[in-house]
Amino acid sequence: MRSGAGGPRPSEIGPRLKIPTLSYGDSLPSEHTRLCWTDDIAPQHNLLALPLPGPIEKFALCVRMSTAEVQNVIIIGAGIIGCTIAYYLTEDPAYKDSNIKITIIEASAKGCSQGASGKSGGLVAKWAYPKNLVNVSFPEHVRLAEKHNGAERWGWRFVGCGNWEGRGEDVGPDAEKQMEPERRRSLEKTVGLGDDWKKRSRADKGLPDDLDWVNEELTDSYSQMAPKGHTAQVQPYLFTRNMLELAKEQGAQFVPGKVTSINIDSNAKSVTGVTYTDIKTGQQETISATHVVLAAGPWSSKLIPALPINATRAHSITIIPEAGYSISPYVLFTDVTFPDESPLGNNSVSPEVYARPNNEWYCCGTGDNLDLPETVDQVEVDQSICENIYQQVVGISSKMRHGKVDRRQACYLPTISAGGDPVVGEATTLAKGLIIATGHTCWGISNAPGTGKAVAEQILHGKITCANLNNLSPARFL
Ligand SMILES: Cc1cc2nc3c(=O)[nH]c(=O)nc-3n(C[C@H](O)[C@H](O)[C@H](O)COP(=O)(O)OP(=O)(O)OC[C@H]3O[C@@H](n4cnc5c(N)ncnc54)[C@H](O)[C@@H]3O)c2cc1C
């Protein structure tokens, strides 16, 4: 039989496969041959498809290629986007049958998820944006949690989510001593009214009965932001680490290194690999690749300057409640007005407060523009900003005031200066095989599964089919 003789052409034969000529009667080692449905053959399967003539059209005799045809996928960045892409690559049935090697290169000496992916709120919402990515991501979050016991592994759960408006008490550094008697007195005034008054008041304000960790007397209003079942949460650090671990179990490799360049063959207009500095040895290394995925969050434009990715530093703190107190599951977007004479006053402030499944509060404030450092390990934490967030949240919650601050941290949010939506897709105008997945702004945790699935489809099947993501294409900028 000669290759290409008669019958239909296989639908997807990779450009890198060399077609040898076989003569009629030539034998092939049986473990390397199989009959395939031509529509199922994609380049990454590493199969040479020889079409068969006659009535069995649409089938081909497939010959497994040598290991020289191994495809290398390099993912730059082990934040939630990079790790989730690695997971989806290894979960796809096409991966099992392929010679694809996946390598995740991460610049932190401390492992994965050291940036925003480990220090963010972790909200997962049906009402996030962009819609086309959300419509894939939300059900995928639900599926992943069911498949891998996400409740236990990464704190997956549904939460109430609302907008809280009210007044803040200026507690100052000696909060407990100064404010407790005052607050007790104001509560005592209402004793004669009985519980009905409290109930009415809560209902009037819209405050749910179990949301007992914001002070009722400081609440002006609470309004639920989305119907039940539309808002969930994960612990982003644990989710990211689990995605990486699950990908590693299927053969993906993790390399601590800072990528210094994405290498492109300008004649062929395709990626050839990356050069990176090994974190342990300090040596420069170059590895070849058929696909390079840029998932470096706010650092992405350091490698491709034409990408309009900016970085906003944001601080957060976590608070552990006093022993025996169980925090009800709510996420609050607040609008708090402090008294004029307060250092926090004259303006309203809007800290976000997330009750977390490990029984802690996560609280974050607004961002600033301090320059992005070279690596995630050099991010500076400004203690005064953390203290400010603390004063804002304990000003509306005596429960938090009775708790203890556990972590004070900062990270950089990847923002996109043009258009707002993330960049997801192959940057064919720059180089074939170069995939960009970055600029997820404040919804990277929520939208990681949709991004991972789409990028895996692009690499393994040559196109994105889970959604129409044309509006997120890198062609917008490159
Ligand atoms: C305060 C705050 C709260 C948030 N809350 C939410 C929320 O509730 N829900 C939600 O959906 N989203 C939230 N987000 C947004 C979310 O955290 C981000 O969109 C998401 O983490 C971005 O993930 P990433 O993987 O793109 O980037 P990152 O997490 O920054 O990861 C990028 C990784 O790439 C590595 N890297 C960079 N350059 C190189 C290089 N040259 N070589 C190798 N590695 C490199 C970095 O070290 C880093 O580990 C929040 C963000 C902030 C700041």
mmCIF file of N, CA, C and O and ligand atoms in Angstrom, residues 76-82 105-108 111 113-124 257-260 295-299 303 312 314-316 352 354 362 364 376 411-414 437-447, ligand 1:
data_model
loop_
_atom_site.group_PDB
_atom_site.id
_atom_site.type_symbol
_atom_site.label_atom_id
_atom_site.label_comp_id
_atom_site.label_asym_id
_atom_site.label_seq_id
_atom_site.Cartn_x
_atom_site.Cartn_y
_atom_site.Cartn_z
ATOM 1 N N ILE A 76 4.293 28.729 31.036
ATOM 2 C CA ILE A 76 5.059 29.704 31.831
ATOM 3 C C ILE A 76 4.147 30.248 32.924
ATOM 4 O O ILE A 76 3.173 30.946 32.649
ATOM 5 N N GLY A 77 4.451 29.908 34.179
ATOM 6 C CA GLY A 77 3.691 30.430 35.310
ATOM 7 C C GLY A 77 2.819 29.377 35.963
ATOM 8 O O GLY A 77 1.973 28.763 35.315
ATOM 9 N N ALA A 78 3.054 29.162 37.263
ATOM 10 C CA ALA A 78 2.241 28.201 38.021
ATOM 11 C C ALA A 78 1.293 28.929 38.956
ATOM 12 O O ALA A 78 1.211 28.660 40.149
ATOM 13 N N GLY A 79 0.571 29.910 38.392
ATOM 14 C CA GLY A 79 -0.578 30.477 39.089
ATOM 15 C C GLY A 79 -1.775 29.601 38.755
ATOM 16 O O GLY A 79 -1.635 28.518 38.156
ATOM 17 N N ILE A 80 -2.957 30.084 39.104
ATOM 18 C CA ILE A 80 -4.153 29.261 38.874
ATOM 19 C C ILE A 80 -4.360 28.997 37.385
ATOM 20 O O ILE A 80 -4.799 27.910 36.996
ATOM 21 N N ILE A 81 -4.007 29.959 36.538
ATOM 22 C CA ILE A 81 -4.256 29.772 35.109
ATOM 23 C C ILE A 81 -3.315 28.697 34.553
ATOM 24 O O ILE A 81 -3.765 27.738 33.910
ATOM 25 N N GLY A 82 -2.021 28.817 34.832
ATOM 26 C CA GLY A 82 -1.066 27.831 34.322
ATOM 27 C C GLY A 82 -1.351 26.428 34.842
ATOM 28 O O GLY A 82 -1.337 25.447 34.085
ATOM 29 N N ILE A 105 6.866 25.920 34.115
ATOM 30 C CA ILE A 105 8.037 26.621 34.659
ATOM 31 C C ILE A 105 7.555 27.784 35.520
ATOM 32 O O ILE A 105 6.754 28.610 35.070
ATOM 33 N N GLU A 106 8.022 27.825 36.759
ATOM 34 C CA GLU A 106 7.545 28.841 37.712
ATOM 35 C C GLU A 106 8.729 29.584 38.331
ATOM 36 O O GLU A 106 9.676 28.969 38.813
ATOM 37 N N ALA A 107 8.618 30.921 38.353
ATOM 38 C CA ALA A 107 9.730 31.764 38.798
ATOM 39 C C ALA A 107 9.895 31.841 40.314
ATOM 40 O O ALA A 107 10.934 32.288 40.798
ATOM 41 N N SER A 108 8.891 31.426 41.072
ATOM 42 C CA SER A 108 9.025 31.515 42.530
ATOM 43 C C SER A 108 9.857 30.356 43.064
ATOM 44 O O SER A 108 9.716 29.219 42.614
ATOM 45 N N GLY A 111 7.453 27.601 45.041
ATOM 46 C CA GLY A 111 6.475 26.702 44.429
ATOM 47 C C GLY A 111 5.343 27.451 43.757
ATOM 48 O O GLY A 111 5.452 28.640 43.436
ATOM 49 N N SER A 113 1.501 29.080 42.981
ATOM 50 C CA SER A 113 0.447 29.870 43.620
ATOM 51 C C SER A 113 0.943 30.878 44.654
ATOM 52 O O SER A 113 0.318 31.077 45.685
ATOM 53 N N GLN A 114 2.078 31.514 44.376
ATOM 54 C CA GLN A 114 2.615 32.492 45.329
ATOM 55 C C GLN A 114 2.116 33.906 45.047
ATOM 56 O O GLN A 114 2.297 34.804 45.860
ATOM 57 N N GLY A 115 1.491 34.101 43.877
ATOM 58 C CA GLY A 115 0.986 35.429 43.522
ATOM 59 C C GLY A 115 -0.485 35.565 43.870
ATOM 60 O O GLY A 115 -0.963 34.998 44.864
ATOM 61 N N ALA A 116 -1.213 36.301 43.020
ATOM 62 C CA ALA A 116 -2.634 36.555 43.284
ATOM 63 C C ALA A 116 -3.407 35.252 43.451
ATOM 64 O O ALA A 116 -4.366 35.182 44.225
ATOM 65 N N SER A 117 -2.982 34.219 42.751
ATOM 66 C CA SER A 117 -3.722 32.954 42.805
ATOM 67 C C SER A 117 -3.722 32.328 44.194
ATOM 68 O O SER A 117 -4.594 31.519 44.503
ATOM 69 N N GLY A 118 -2.756 32.689 45.022
ATOM 70 C CA GLY A 118 -2.742 32.151 46.381
ATOM 71 C C GLY A 118 -3.212 33.164 47.404
ATOM 72 O O GLY A 118 -3.370 32.838 48.577
ATOM 73 N N LYS A 119 -3.452 34.395 46.973
ATOM 74 C CA LYS A 119 -3.743 35.452 47.958
ATOM 75 C C LYS A 119 -5.028 36.205 47.621
ATOM 76 O O LYS A 119 -5.241 37.319 48.081
ATOM 77 N N SER A 120 -5.862 35.603 46.807
ATOM 78 C CA SER A 120 -7.094 36.298 46.422
ATOM 79 C C SER A 120 -8.268 35.780 47.231
ATOM 80 O O SER A 120 -8.128 34.876 48.054
ATOM 81 N N GLY A 121 -9.445 36.350 46.949
ATOM 82 C CA GLY A 121 -10.625 36.005 47.727
ATOM 83 C C GLY A 121 -11.137 34.598 47.466
ATOM 84 O O GLY A 121 -11.492 33.880 48.384
ATOM 85 N N GLY A 122 -11.204 34.211 46.204
ATOM 86 C CA GLY A 122 -11.648 32.855 45.878
ATOM 87 C C GLY A 122 -13.114 32.744 45.507
ATOM 88 O O GLY A 122 -13.680 31.652 45.482
ATOM 89 N N LEU A 123 -13.743 33.877 45.183
ATOM 90 C CA LEU A 123 -15.146 33.833 44.790
ATOM 91 C C LEU A 123 -15.281 33.212 43.402
ATOM 92 O O LEU A 123 -14.496 33.508 42.499
ATOM 93 N N VAL A 124 -16.294 32.367 43.253
ATOM 94 C CA VAL A 124 -16.590 31.729 41.968
ATOM 95 C C VAL A 124 -18.044 32.082 41.670
ATOM 96 O O VAL A 124 -18.926 31.753 42.458
ATOM 97 N N GLY A 257 11.966 27.885 37.655
ATOM 98 C CA GLY A 257 12.839 28.660 36.769
ATOM 99 C C GLY A 257 12.133 29.911 36.300
ATOM 100 O O GLY A 257 10.904 29.957 36.235
ATOM 101 N N LYS A 258 12.938 30.926 36.000
ATOM 102 C CA LYS A 258 12.337 32.175 35.505
ATOM 103 C C LYS A 258 12.585 32.260 34.005
ATOM 104 O O LYS A 258 13.740 32.327 33.561
ATOM 105 N N VAL A 259 11.514 32.234 33.242
ATOM 106 C CA VAL A 259 11.653 32.287 31.786
ATOM 107 C C VAL A 259 12.114 33.687 31.392
ATOM 108 O O VAL A 259 11.535 34.693 31.825
ATOM 109 N N THR A 260 13.180 33.735 30.589
ATOM 110 C CA THR A 260 13.704 35.039 30.174
ATOM 111 C C THR A 260 13.353 35.353 28.723
ATOM 112 O O THR A 260 13.361 36.508 28.317
ATOM 113 N N ALA A 295 1.278 32.114 30.727
ATOM 114 C CA ALA A 295 0.268 32.272 31.793
ATOM 115 C C ALA A 295 0.955 32.911 32.994
ATOM 116 O O ALA A 295 0.869 32.415 34.112
ATOM 117 N N ALA A 296 1.656 34.003 32.733
ATOM 118 C CA ALA A 296 2.486 34.626 33.772
ATOM 119 C C ALA A 296 1.768 35.764 34.480
ATOM 120 O O ALA A 296 2.409 36.621 35.103
ATOM 121 N N GLY A 297 0.440 35.787 34.409
ATOM 122 C CA GLY A 297 -0.338 36.799 35.123
ATOM 123 C C GLY A 297 0.177 38.197 34.831
ATOM 124 O O GLY A 297 0.431 38.545 33.661
ATOM 125 N N PRO A 298 0.373 39.023 35.879
ATOM 126 C CA PRO A 298 0.780 40.416 35.646
ATOM 127 C C PRO A 298 2.168 40.550 35.031
ATOM 128 O O PRO A 298 2.528 41.621 34.551
ATOM 129 N N TRP A 299 2.951 39.466 35.049
ATOM 130 C CA TRP A 299 4.298 39.513 34.463
ATOM 131 C C TRP A 299 4.280 39.206 32.958
ATOM 132 O O TRP A 299 5.318 39.238 32.317
ATOM 133 N N LEU A 303 7.360 39.448 29.019
ATOM 134 C CA LEU A 303 7.829 38.526 27.981
ATOM 135 C C LEU A 303 7.290 38.905 26.604
ATOM 136 O O LEU A 303 7.955 38.691 25.599
ATOM 137 N N THR A 312 -1.785 45.718 39.379
ATOM 138 C CA THR A 312 -2.256 46.528 40.501
ATOM 139 C C THR A 312 -1.961 45.776 41.789
ATOM 140 O O THR A 312 -2.389 44.628 41.943
ATOM 141 N N ALA A 314 -2.454 44.696 45.523
ATOM 142 C CA ALA A 314 -3.591 44.678 46.458
ATOM 143 C C ALA A 314 -3.178 43.937 47.724
ATOM 144 O O ALA A 314 -2.516 42.900 47.658
ATOM 145 N N HIS A 315 -3.577 44.496 48.877
ATOM 146 C CA HIS A 315 -3.262 43.873 50.168
ATOM 147 C C HIS A 315 -4.469 43.126 50.715
ATOM 148 O O HIS A 315 -5.614 43.449 50.381
ATOM 149 N N SER A 316 -4.191 42.169 51.548
ATOM 150 C CA SER A 316 -5.280 41.459 52.225
ATOM 151 C C SER A 316 -4.788 40.946 53.572
ATOM 152 O O SER A 316 -3.572 40.821 53.799
ATOM 153 N N GLU A 352 -13.689 44.217 51.062
ATOM 154 C CA GLU A 352 -14.456 42.993 50.787
ATOM 155 C C GLU A 352 -14.123 41.996 51.888
ATOM 156 O O GLU A 352 -12.959 41.870 52.279
ATOM 157 N N TYR A 354 -14.622 37.969 53.125
ATOM 158 C CA TYR A 354 -15.023 36.623 52.718
ATOM 159 C C TYR A 354 -14.914 35.682 53.908
ATOM 160 O O TYR A 354 -13.825 35.495 54.453
ATOM 161 N N TYR A 362 -11.310 36.427 55.242
ATOM 162 C CA TYR A 362 -10.320 37.001 54.335
ATOM 163 C C TYR A 362 -10.842 38.395 54.006
ATOM 164 O O TYR A 362 -12.009 38.553 53.632
ATOM 165 N N CYS A 364 -9.971 42.147 51.985
ATOM 166 C CA CYS A 364 -9.053 42.886 51.111
ATOM 167 C C CYS A 364 -9.581 44.289 50.850
ATOM 168 O O CYS A 364 -10.777 44.553 50.965
ATOM 169 N N VAL A 376 7.663 37.222 41.876
ATOM 170 C CA VAL A 376 6.594 37.175 42.878
ATOM 171 C C VAL A 376 7.166 37.117 44.299
ATOM 172 O O VAL A 376 6.550 37.607 45.250
ATOM 173 N N CYS A 411 -0.287 41.120 46.793
ATOM 174 C CA CYS A 411 -0.057 40.443 45.514
ATOM 175 C C CYS A 411 -0.442 41.408 44.403
ATOM 176 O O CYS A 411 -0.922 42.511 44.677
ATOM 177 N N TYR A 412 -0.196 40.999 43.175
ATOM 178 C CA TYR A 412 -0.513 41.869 42.037
ATOM 179 C C TYR A 412 -1.618 41.267 41.187
ATOM 180 O O TYR A 412 -1.527 40.116 40.745
ATOM 181 N N LEU A 413 -2.628 42.080 40.988
ATOM 182 C CA LEU A 413 -3.753 41.694 40.139
ATOM 183 C C LEU A 413 -3.369 41.960 38.683
ATOM 184 O O LEU A 413 -2.906 43.050 38.365
ATOM 185 N N PRO A 414 -3.536 40.967 37.796
ATOM 186 C CA PRO A 414 -3.257 41.253 36.381
ATOM 187 C C PRO A 414 -4.447 41.988 35.768
ATOM 188 O O PRO A 414 -5.546 41.454 35.720
ATOM 189 N N ALA A 437 -2.696 33.108 27.770
ATOM 190 C CA ALA A 437 -3.823 32.956 28.703
ATOM 191 C C ALA A 437 -3.527 33.843 29.903
ATOM 192 O O ALA A 437 -2.908 33.412 30.877
ATOM 193 N N THR A 438 -3.947 35.081 29.816
ATOM 194 C CA THR A 438 -3.574 36.027 30.872
ATOM 195 C C THR A 438 -4.551 37.204 30.932
ATOM 196 O O THR A 438 -5.486 37.282 30.138
ATOM 197 N N GLY A 439 -4.322 38.091 31.907
ATOM 198 C CA GLY A 439 -5.148 39.295 32.024
ATOM 199 C C GLY A 439 -6.536 39.006 32.573
ATOM 200 O O GLY A 439 -7.514 39.631 32.168
ATOM 201 N N HIS A 440 -6.615 38.101 33.551
ATOM 202 C CA HIS A 440 -7.929 37.679 34.057
ATOM 203 C C HIS A 440 -8.519 38.626 35.096
ATOM 204 O O HIS A 440 -9.546 38.319 35.696
ATOM 205 N N THR A 441 -7.868 39.734 35.326
ATOM 206 C CA THR A 441 -8.334 40.768 36.267
ATOM 207 C C THR A 441 -8.889 40.144 37.563
ATOM 208 O O THR A 441 -8.288 39.224 38.101
ATOM 209 N N CYS A 442 -10.059 40.620 38.010
ATOM 210 C CA CYS A 442 -10.563 40.174 39.320
ATOM 211 C C CYS A 442 -11.353 38.872 39.239
ATOM 212 O O CYS A 442 -11.984 38.467 40.208
ATOM 213 N N TRP A 443 -11.331 38.174 38.085
ATOM 214 C CA TRP A 443 -12.096 36.927 37.977
ATOM 215 C C TRP A 443 -11.255 35.732 37.535
ATOM 216 O O TRP A 443 -11.771 34.788 36.932
ATOM 217 N N GLY A 444 -9.981 35.743 37.841
ATOM 218 C CA GLY A 444 -9.118 34.639 37.414
ATOM 219 C C GLY A 444 -9.399 33.324 38.120
ATOM 220 O O GLY A 444 -9.212 32.249 37.546
ATOM 221 N N ILE A 445 -9.851 33.396 39.374
ATOM 222 C CA ILE A 445 -10.140 32.158 40.108
ATOM 223 C C ILE A 445 -11.401 31.535 39.511
ATOM 224 O O ILE A 445 -11.463 30.338 39.229
ATOM 225 N N SER A 446 -12.382 32.374 39.322
ATOM 226 C CA SER A 446 -13.649 31.917 38.768
ATOM 227 C C SER A 446 -13.457 31.358 37.353
ATOM 228 O O SER A 446 -14.011 30.317 37.006
ATOM 229 N N ASN A 447 -12.653 32.047 36.546
ATOM 230 C CA ASN A 447 -12.570 31.699 35.122
ATOM 231 C C ASN A 447 -11.422 30.764 34.758
ATOM 232 O O ASN A 447 -11.196 30.511 33.566
HETATM 233 C C1 LIG B 1 -7.118 40.974 46.364
HETATM 234 C C2 LIG B 1 -7.583 40.110 45.234
HETATM 235 C C3 LIG B 1 -8.777 39.396 45.345
HETATM 236 C C4 LIG B 1 -9.223 38.605 44.287
HETATM 237 N N1 LIG B 1 -10.366 37.893 44.428
HETATM 238 C C5 LIG B 1 -10.796 37.099 43.418
HETATM 239 C C6 LIG B 1 -11.977 36.329 43.565
HETATM 240 O O1 LIG B 1 -12.615 36.343 44.613
HETATM 241 N N2 LIG B 1 -12.387 35.576 42.512
HETATM 242 C C7 LIG B 1 -11.713 35.547 41.325
HETATM 243 O O2 LIG B 1 -12.157 34.888 40.401
HETATM 244 N N3 LIG B 1 -10.560 36.240 41.185
HETATM 245 C C8 LIG B 1 -10.090 37.012 42.187
HETATM 246 N N4 LIG B 1 -8.948 37.737 42.044
HETATM 247 C C9 LIG B 1 -8.227 37.672 40.759
HETATM 248 C C10 LIG B 1 -7.336 36.447 40.664
HETATM 249 O O3 LIG B 1 -6.598 36.306 41.843
HETATM 250 C C11 LIG B 1 -6.406 36.570 39.459
HETATM 251 O O4 LIG B 1 -7.132 36.884 38.299
HETATM 252 C C12 LIG B 1 -5.673 35.255 39.217
HETATM 253 O O5 LIG B 1 -5.053 34.814 40.397
HETATM 254 C C13 LIG B 1 -4.636 35.409 38.123
HETATM 255 O O6 LIG B 1 -3.980 34.184 37.997
HETATM 256 P P1 LIG B 1 -2.706 34.013 37.068
HETATM 257 O O7 LIG B 1 -2.330 32.592 37.127
HETATM 258 O O8 LIG B 1 -2.986 34.629 35.742
HETATM 259 O O9 LIG B 1 -1.611 34.967 37.719
HETATM 260 P P2 LIG B 1 -0.681 34.766 39.006
HETATM 261 O O10 LIG B 1 -1.411 34.185 40.133
HETATM 262 O O11 LIG B 1 -0.007 36.072 39.217
HETATM 263 O O12 LIG B 1 0.370 33.688 38.529
HETATM 264 C C14 LIG B 1 1.338 33.986 37.568
HETATM 265 C C15 LIG B 1 2.544 33.125 37.888
HETATM 266 O O13 LIG B 1 3.491 33.282 36.844
HETATM 267 C C16 LIG B 1 4.772 33.288 37.418
HETATM 268 N N5 LIG B 1 5.689 33.951 36.496
HETATM 269 C C17 LIG B 1 5.688 35.247 36.139
HETATM 270 N N6 LIG B 1 6.688 35.500 35.276
HETATM 271 C C18 LIG B 1 7.329 34.325 35.087
HETATM 272 C C19 LIG B 1 8.456 33.942 34.309
HETATM 273 N N7 LIG B 1 9.106 34.830 33.561
HETATM 274 N N8 LIG B 1 8.873 32.657 34.361
HETATM 275 C C20 LIG B 1 8.211 31.748 35.118
HETATM 276 N N9 LIG B 1 7.143 32.065 35.880
HETATM 277 C C21 LIG B 1 6.703 33.338 35.858
HETATM 278 C C22 LIG B 1 4.579 34.061 38.709
HETATM 279 O O14 LIG B 1 5.641 33.812 39.608
HETATM 280 C C23 LIG B 1 3.238 33.543 39.180
HETATM 281 O O15 LIG B 1 3.366 32.429 40.012
HETATM 282 C C24 LIG B 1 -8.475 38.532 43.086
HETATM 283 C C25 LIG B 1 -7.267 39.218 42.996
HETATM 284 C C26 LIG B 1 -6.817 40.006 44.048
HETATM 285 C C27 LIG B 1 -5.518 40.732 43.908
#
